Amino acid sequence: HLLIDPASFRNLEILQNQRTAGHQGSLFAAVDQTLTPMGRRLLKNWLSYPLIEKAVIESRHEGVAELHADLVKRSEIRRLLRNLPDLARLTARIGLQVAGPWHLLQLRQVLQVIPELKSAAEELQAPITRETISELDPLPELVDLIGSAICEAPPANPAEGGYIQAGFNRELDELRSISRNAKEVVSAMEKRERESSGITSL
């Protein structure tokens, strides 16, 4: 990467303008057409650390040029990317074991888009695009697991419970049944004990 000293980086107004320290008027603002937080961070990284190897620069340009020339493909891919949750932050939360059930549903949402993205980009030939698409794994087993485990509208507070689907775990279903039908469960227990002990006044 090209090394840029801090003073030059500020003077070039790559990420911020010097007058207000905002994005408006910067190089980043001039070229940013990203739709996702991941894309926005990647573009900032690319501008902050410019490439110096000609072959790698040309490969990136080839990928951009192909998408720029194909309005239909570009529009389809942008439609799929629009409003996607921040995958990097989701995976970080899951890795740190601080994710809530709604984070898992967002992860499933991202994974469900991947097959459509691969299909939309299958005719693109630029090596950088082919490589990127080949690395996308939709993890269908994980999508199915989340779909069968987490209810579609989990409570805002996980401590309230109720976010695991009925039928996913037999023991949990039994405990829920006991919780909902406590009187009936106790009555059934009393009946069984009276019959087994022979104490009718139990």
PDB file of C-alpha atoms in Angstrom:
ATOM      1  CA  HIS A   1       0.000   0.000   0.000  1.00  0.00           C
ATOM      2  CA  LEU A   2       1.010   3.605  -0.487  1.00  0.00           C
ATOM      3  CA  LEU A   3       2.035   5.134   2.833  1.00  0.00           C
ATOM      4  CA  ILE A   4       0.572   8.625   3.361  1.00  0.00           C
ATOM      5  CA  ASP A   5       1.721  10.705   6.300  1.00  0.00           C
ATOM      6  CA  PRO A   6      -1.041  12.171   8.526  1.00  0.00           C
ATOM      7  CA  ALA A   7      -0.560  15.782   7.353  1.00  0.00           C
ATOM      8  CA  SER A   8      -0.792  14.825   3.683  1.00  0.00           C
ATOM      9  CA  PHE A   9      -3.775  12.586   4.399  1.00  0.00           C
ATOM     10  CA  ARG A  10      -5.620  15.523   5.974  1.00  0.00           C
ATOM     11  CA  ASN A  11      -4.601  17.964   3.222  1.00  0.00           C
ATOM     12  CA  LEU A  12      -5.772  15.589   0.505  1.00  0.00           C
ATOM     13  CA  GLU A  13      -9.196  15.487   2.209  1.00  0.00           C
ATOM     14  CA  ILE A  14      -9.542  11.800   1.507  1.00  0.00           C
ATOM     15  CA  LEU A  15     -12.118  11.007   4.198  1.00  0.00           C
ATOM     16  CA  GLN A  16     -12.899  14.448   5.675  1.00  0.00           C
ATOM     17  CA  ASN A  17     -12.840  18.036   4.508  1.00  0.00           C
ATOM     18  CA  GLN A  18     -10.521  20.335   6.432  1.00  0.00           C
ATOM     19  CA  ARG A  19     -13.041  23.075   7.050  1.00  0.00           C
ATOM     20  CA  THR A  20     -15.670  21.141   9.039  1.00  0.00           C
ATOM     21  CA  ALA A  21     -14.000  17.712   9.423  1.00  0.00           C
ATOM     22  CA  GLY A  22     -17.141  16.216   7.866  1.00  0.00           C
ATOM     23  CA  HIS A  23     -17.418  13.833   4.936  1.00  0.00           C
ATOM     24  CA  GLN A  24     -19.022  16.359   2.603  1.00  0.00           C
ATOM     25  CA  GLY A  25     -16.463  17.658   0.140  1.00  0.00           C
ATOM     26  CA  SER A  26     -14.043  14.771   0.682  1.00  0.00           C
ATOM     27  CA  LEU A  27     -12.861  12.239  -1.886  1.00  0.00           C
ATOM     28  CA  PHE A  28     -14.842   9.607  -0.033  1.00  0.00           C
ATOM     29  CA  ALA A  29     -18.076  11.593  -0.392  1.00  0.00           C
ATOM     30  CA  ALA A  30     -17.411  12.092  -4.100  1.00  0.00           C
ATOM     31  CA  VAL A  31     -17.141   8.383  -4.885  1.00  0.00           C
ATOM     32  CA  ASP A  32     -19.278   6.720  -2.200  1.00  0.00           C
ATOM     33  CA  GLN A  33     -22.189   4.832  -3.753  1.00  0.00           C
ATOM     34  CA  THR A  34     -22.188   2.012  -1.198  1.00  0.00           C
ATOM     35  CA  LEU A  35     -25.397   0.554   0.196  1.00  0.00           C
ATOM     36  CA  THR A  36     -24.162  -1.434   3.194  1.00  0.00           C
ATOM     37  CA  PRO A  37     -22.081  -0.634   6.285  1.00  0.00           C
ATOM     38  CA  MET A  38     -19.617  -3.312   5.146  1.00  0.00           C
ATOM     39  CA  GLY A  39     -19.171  -1.684   1.757  1.00  0.00           C
ATOM     40  CA  ARG A  40     -18.788   1.741   3.321  1.00  0.00           C
ATOM     41  CA  ARG A  41     -16.006   0.528   5.630  1.00  0.00           C
ATOM     42  CA  LEU A  42     -14.279  -1.296   2.771  1.00  0.00           C
ATOM     43  CA  LEU A  43     -14.311   1.813   0.569  1.00  0.00           C
ATOM     44  CA  LYS A  44     -12.840   3.895   3.392  1.00  0.00           C
ATOM     45  CA  ASN A  45     -10.132   1.293   3.818  1.00  0.00           C
ATOM     46  CA  TRP A  46      -9.343   1.255   0.084  1.00  0.00           C
ATOM     47  CA  LEU A  47      -9.059   5.044  -0.015  1.00  0.00           C
ATOM     48  CA  SER A  48      -6.963   5.161   3.142  1.00  0.00           C
ATOM     49  CA  TYR A  49      -4.513   2.529   1.891  1.00  0.00           C
ATOM     50  CA  PRO A  50      -4.161   2.993  -1.897  1.00  0.00           C
ATOM     51  CA  LEU A  51      -2.757   0.072  -3.867  1.00  0.00           C
ATOM     52  CA  ILE A  52       0.650   0.349  -5.529  1.00  0.00           C
ATOM     53  CA  GLU A  53       0.819  -2.906  -7.512  1.00  0.00           C
ATOM     54  CA  LYS A  54      -0.315  -2.263 -11.068  1.00  0.00           C
ATOM     55  CA  ALA A  55      -1.769  -5.737 -11.650  1.00  0.00           C
ATOM     56  CA  VAL A  56      -3.926  -5.555  -8.517  1.00  0.00           C
ATOM     57  CA  ILE A  57      -5.095  -2.025  -9.372  1.00  0.00           C
ATOM     58  CA  GLU A  58      -6.045  -3.108 -12.902  1.00  0.00           C
ATOM     59  CA  SER A  59      -7.894  -6.150 -11.550  1.00  0.00           C
ATOM     60  CA  ARG A  60      -9.983  -3.910  -9.305  1.00  0.00           C
ATOM     61  CA  HIS A  61     -10.628  -1.475 -12.167  1.00  0.00           C
ATOM     62  CA  GLU A  62     -11.706  -4.359 -14.411  1.00  0.00           C
ATOM     63  CA  GLY A  63     -14.294  -5.456 -11.874  1.00  0.00           C
ATOM     64  CA  VAL A  64     -15.632  -1.914 -11.475  1.00  0.00           C
ATOM     65  CA  ALA A  65     -15.714  -1.339 -15.236  1.00  0.00           C
ATOM     66  CA  GLU A  66     -17.675  -4.536 -15.896  1.00  0.00           C
ATOM     67  CA  LEU A  67     -20.360  -3.644 -13.364  1.00  0.00           C
ATOM     68  CA  HIS A  68     -20.427  -0.026 -14.535  1.00  0.00           C
ATOM     69  CA  ALA A  69     -21.100  -1.192 -18.098  1.00  0.00           C
ATOM     70  CA  ASP A  70     -23.872  -3.641 -17.125  1.00  0.00           C
ATOM     71  CA  LEU A  71     -26.739  -1.581 -15.734  1.00  0.00           C
ATOM     72  CA  VAL A  72     -29.061  -4.579 -15.377  1.00  0.00           C
ATOM     73  CA  LYS A  73     -26.623  -6.690 -13.351  1.00  0.00           C
ATOM     74  CA  ARG A  74     -25.492  -3.736 -11.297  1.00  0.00           C
ATOM     75  CA  SER A  75     -29.074  -2.744 -10.457  1.00  0.00           C
ATOM     76  CA  GLU A  76     -29.971  -6.311  -9.478  1.00  0.00           C
ATOM     77  CA  ILE A  77     -26.953  -6.660  -7.201  1.00  0.00           C
ATOM     78  CA  ARG A  78     -27.618  -3.262  -5.621  1.00  0.00           C
ATOM     79  CA  ARG A  79     -31.247  -4.276  -5.011  1.00  0.00           C
ATOM     80  CA  LEU A  80     -30.083  -7.370  -3.147  1.00  0.00           C
ATOM     81  CA  LEU A  81     -27.515  -5.476  -1.097  1.00  0.00           C
ATOM     82  CA  ARG A  82     -29.868  -2.674  -0.114  1.00  0.00           C
ATOM     83  CA  ASN A  83     -30.852  -2.691   3.570  1.00  0.00           C
ATOM     84  CA  LEU A  84     -28.739  -5.729   4.467  1.00  0.00           C
ATOM     85  CA  PRO A  85     -27.771  -5.840   8.166  1.00  0.00           C
ATOM     86  CA  ASP A  86     -24.127  -5.296   9.124  1.00  0.00           C
ATOM     87  CA  LEU A  87     -22.700  -8.804   8.805  1.00  0.00           C
ATOM     88  CA  ALA A  88     -19.324  -7.922  10.371  1.00  0.00           C
ATOM     89  CA  ARG A  89     -20.960  -6.602  13.539  1.00  0.00           C
ATOM     90  CA  LEU A  90     -23.391  -9.509  13.679  1.00  0.00           C
ATOM     91  CA  THR A  91     -20.603 -12.091  13.512  1.00  0.00           C
ATOM     92  CA  ALA A  92     -18.615 -10.146  16.117  1.00  0.00           C
ATOM     93  CA  ARG A  93     -21.581 -10.208  18.517  1.00  0.00           C
ATOM     94  CA  ILE A  94     -22.141 -13.905  17.906  1.00  0.00           C
ATOM     95  CA  GLY A  95     -18.439 -14.643  18.393  1.00  0.00           C
ATOM     96  CA  LEU A  96     -18.452 -12.759  21.683  1.00  0.00           C
ATOM     97  CA  GLN A  97     -21.657 -14.570  22.721  1.00  0.00           C
ATOM     98  CA  VAL A  98     -23.552 -11.328  23.299  1.00  0.00           C
ATOM     99  CA  ALA A  99     -25.978 -11.741  20.395  1.00  0.00           C
ATOM    100  CA  GLY A 100     -29.715 -11.760  21.006  1.00  0.00           C
ATOM    101  CA  PRO A 101     -32.266 -13.840  19.069  1.00  0.00           C
ATOM    102  CA  TRP A 102     -32.979 -10.937  16.693  1.00  0.00           C
ATOM    103  CA  HIS A 103     -29.279 -10.860  15.743  1.00  0.00           C
ATOM    104  CA  LEU A 104     -29.537 -14.500  14.668  1.00  0.00           C
ATOM    105  CA  LEU A 105     -32.581 -13.659  12.554  1.00  0.00           C
ATOM    106  CA  GLN A 106     -30.583 -10.859  10.909  1.00  0.00           C
ATOM    107  CA  LEU A 107     -27.764 -13.304  10.200  1.00  0.00           C
ATOM    108  CA  ARG A 108     -30.260 -15.625   8.541  1.00  0.00           C
ATOM    109  CA  GLN A 109     -31.528 -12.690   6.472  1.00  0.00           C
ATOM    110  CA  VAL A 110     -28.004 -12.027   5.161  1.00  0.00           C
ATOM    111  CA  LEU A 111     -27.337 -15.704   4.430  1.00  0.00           C
ATOM    112  CA  GLN A 112     -30.619 -16.051   2.542  1.00  0.00           C
ATOM    113  CA  VAL A 113     -29.537 -13.302   0.130  1.00  0.00           C
ATOM    114  CA  ILE A 114     -26.249 -15.023  -0.793  1.00  0.00           C
ATOM    115  CA  PRO A 115     -27.721 -17.554  -3.290  1.00  0.00           C
ATOM    116  CA  GLU A 116     -29.490 -14.701  -5.077  1.00  0.00           C
ATOM    117  CA  LEU A 117     -26.267 -12.670  -5.137  1.00  0.00           C
ATOM    118  CA  LYS A 118     -24.332 -15.600  -6.605  1.00  0.00           C
ATOM    119  CA  SER A 119     -27.037 -16.092  -9.227  1.00  0.00           C
ATOM    120  CA  ALA A 120     -27.128 -12.393 -10.132  1.00  0.00           C
ATOM    121  CA  ALA A 121     -23.344 -12.301 -10.585  1.00  0.00           C
ATOM    122  CA  GLU A 122     -22.859 -15.674 -12.284  1.00  0.00           C
ATOM    123  CA  GLU A 123     -22.402 -14.145 -15.777  1.00  0.00           C
ATOM    124  CA  LEU A 124     -19.830 -11.585 -14.656  1.00  0.00           C
ATOM    125  CA  GLN A 125     -16.308 -12.475 -15.796  1.00  0.00           C
ATOM    126  CA  ALA A 126     -13.934 -10.102 -13.988  1.00  0.00           C
ATOM    127  CA  PRO A 127     -11.527 -12.219 -11.876  1.00  0.00           C
ATOM    128  CA  ILE A 128     -11.971 -10.074  -8.769  1.00  0.00           C
ATOM    129  CA  THR A 129     -15.757 -10.548  -9.005  1.00  0.00           C
ATOM    130  CA  ARG A 130     -15.467 -14.278  -9.636  1.00  0.00           C
ATOM    131  CA  GLU A 131     -13.161 -14.667  -6.651  1.00  0.00           C
ATOM    132  CA  THR A 132     -15.439 -12.644  -4.364  1.00  0.00           C
ATOM    133  CA  ILE A 133     -18.556 -14.564  -5.391  1.00  0.00           C
ATOM    134  CA  SER A 134     -16.819 -17.945  -5.008  1.00  0.00           C
ATOM    135  CA  GLU A 135     -16.004 -17.115  -1.379  1.00  0.00           C
ATOM    136  CA  LEU A 136     -19.641 -16.504  -0.453  1.00  0.00           C
ATOM    137  CA  ASP A 137     -21.083 -19.470   1.447  1.00  0.00           C
ATOM    138  CA  PRO A 138     -24.853 -19.407   2.111  1.00  0.00           C
ATOM    139  CA  LEU A 139     -24.506 -21.962   4.965  1.00  0.00           C
ATOM    140  CA  PRO A 140     -27.928 -23.583   4.332  1.00  0.00           C
ATOM    141  CA  GLU A 141     -27.639 -25.792   7.427  1.00  0.00           C
ATOM    142  CA  LEU A 142     -27.267 -22.712   9.634  1.00  0.00           C
ATOM    143  CA  VAL A 143     -30.190 -20.977   7.888  1.00  0.00           C
ATOM    144  CA  ASP A 144     -32.375 -24.035   8.558  1.00  0.00           C
ATOM    145  CA  LEU A 145     -31.197 -24.265  12.180  1.00  0.00           C
ATOM    146  CA  ILE A 146     -31.989 -20.614  12.918  1.00  0.00           C
ATOM    147  CA  GLY A 147     -35.348 -20.931  11.153  1.00  0.00           C
ATOM    148  CA  SER A 148     -36.349 -23.973  13.198  1.00  0.00           C
ATOM    149  CA  ALA A 149     -34.995 -22.645  16.506  1.00  0.00           C
ATOM    150  CA  ILE A 150     -35.844 -18.921  16.674  1.00  0.00           C
ATOM    151  CA  CYS A 151     -39.387 -17.564  16.415  1.00  0.00           C
ATOM    152  CA  GLU A 152     -39.998 -14.864  13.824  1.00  0.00           C
ATOM    153  CA  ALA A 153     -40.951 -12.155  16.360  1.00  0.00           C
ATOM    154  CA  PRO A 154     -38.760 -12.663  19.450  1.00  0.00           C
ATOM    155  CA  PRO A 155     -39.292 -10.441  22.508  1.00  0.00           C
ATOM    156  CA  ALA A 156     -37.073  -7.368  22.826  1.00  0.00           C
ATOM    157  CA  ASN A 157     -35.742  -8.646  26.139  1.00  0.00           C
ATOM    158  CA  PRO A 158     -34.320 -12.185  25.870  1.00  0.00           C
ATOM    159  CA  ALA A 159     -34.787 -12.614  29.620  1.00  0.00           C
ATOM    160  CA  GLU A 160     -38.536 -12.776  28.969  1.00  0.00           C
ATOM    161  CA  GLY A 161     -38.040 -16.060  27.115  1.00  0.00           C
ATOM    162  CA  GLY A 162     -40.392 -17.281  24.427  1.00  0.00           C
ATOM    163  CA  TYR A 163     -37.968 -16.867  21.519  1.00  0.00           C
ATOM    164  CA  ILE A 164     -37.345 -20.588  20.945  1.00  0.00           C
ATOM    165  CA  GLN A 165     -39.791 -22.201  18.516  1.00  0.00           C
ATOM    166  CA  ALA A 166     -42.216 -24.793  19.838  1.00  0.00           C
ATOM    167  CA  GLY A 167     -41.097 -28.248  18.771  1.00  0.00           C
ATOM    168  CA  PHE A 168     -37.378 -27.417  18.672  1.00  0.00           C
ATOM    169  CA  ASN A 169     -36.574 -28.884  22.101  1.00  0.00           C
ATOM    170  CA  ARG A 170     -38.773 -31.495  23.756  1.00  0.00           C
ATOM    171  CA  GLU A 171     -37.620 -30.730  27.301  1.00  0.00           C
ATOM    172  CA  LEU A 172     -38.302 -27.008  26.834  1.00  0.00           C
ATOM    173  CA  ASP A 173     -41.758 -27.797  25.429  1.00  0.00           C
ATOM    174  CA  GLU A 174     -42.515 -29.916  28.512  1.00  0.00           C
ATOM    175  CA  LEU A 175     -41.404 -27.130  30.875  1.00  0.00           C
ATOM    176  CA  ARG A 176     -43.545 -24.624  28.982  1.00  0.00           C
ATOM    177  CA  SER A 177     -46.514 -26.952  29.230  1.00  0.00           C
ATOM    178  CA  ILE A 178     -45.993 -27.277  32.978  1.00  0.00           C
ATOM    179  CA  SER A 179     -45.716 -23.513  33.300  1.00  0.00           C
ATOM    180  CA  ARG A 180     -48.931 -22.914  31.369  1.00  0.00           C
ATOM    181  CA  ASN A 181     -50.899 -25.770  32.925  1.00  0.00           C
ATOM    182  CA  ALA A 182     -49.528 -25.853  36.466  1.00  0.00           C
ATOM    183  CA  LYS A 183     -52.876 -26.633  38.155  1.00  0.00           C
ATOM    184  CA  GLU A 184     -53.650 -29.497  35.786  1.00  0.00           C
ATOM    185  CA  VAL A 185     -50.129 -30.925  36.256  1.00  0.00           C
ATOM    186  CA  VAL A 186     -50.411 -30.812  40.067  1.00  0.00           C
ATOM    187  CA  SER A 187     -53.883 -32.391  39.944  1.00  0.00           C
ATOM    188  CA  ALA A 188     -52.591 -35.211  37.759  1.00  0.00           C
ATOM    189  CA  MET A 189     -49.686 -35.759  40.162  1.00  0.00           C
ATOM    190  CA  GLU A 190     -52.084 -35.914  43.138  1.00  0.00           C
ATOM    191  CA  LYS A 191     -54.279 -38.432  41.362  1.00  0.00           C
ATOM    192  CA  ARG A 192     -51.310 -40.666  40.515  1.00  0.00           C
ATOM    193  CA  GLU A 193     -49.998 -40.508  44.117  1.00  0.00           C
ATOM    194  CA  ARG A 194     -53.436 -41.266  45.619  1.00  0.00           C
ATOM    195  CA  GLU A 195     -53.772 -44.287  43.364  1.00  0.00           C
ATOM    196  CA  SER A 196     -50.232 -45.547  44.001  1.00  0.00           C
ATOM    197  CA  SER A 197     -50.332 -44.962  47.780  1.00  0.00           C
ATOM    198  CA  GLY A 198     -53.943 -45.850  48.422  1.00  0.00           C
ATOM    199  CA  ILE A 199     -54.335 -42.716  50.576  1.00  0.00           C
ATOM    200  CA  THR A 200     -57.605 -41.244  49.336  1.00  0.00           C
ATOM    201  CA  SER A 201     -57.306 -38.110  51.479  1.00  0.00           C
ATOM    202  CA  LEU A 202     -53.877 -37.189  50.049  1.00  0.00           C
TER     203      LEU A 202
END
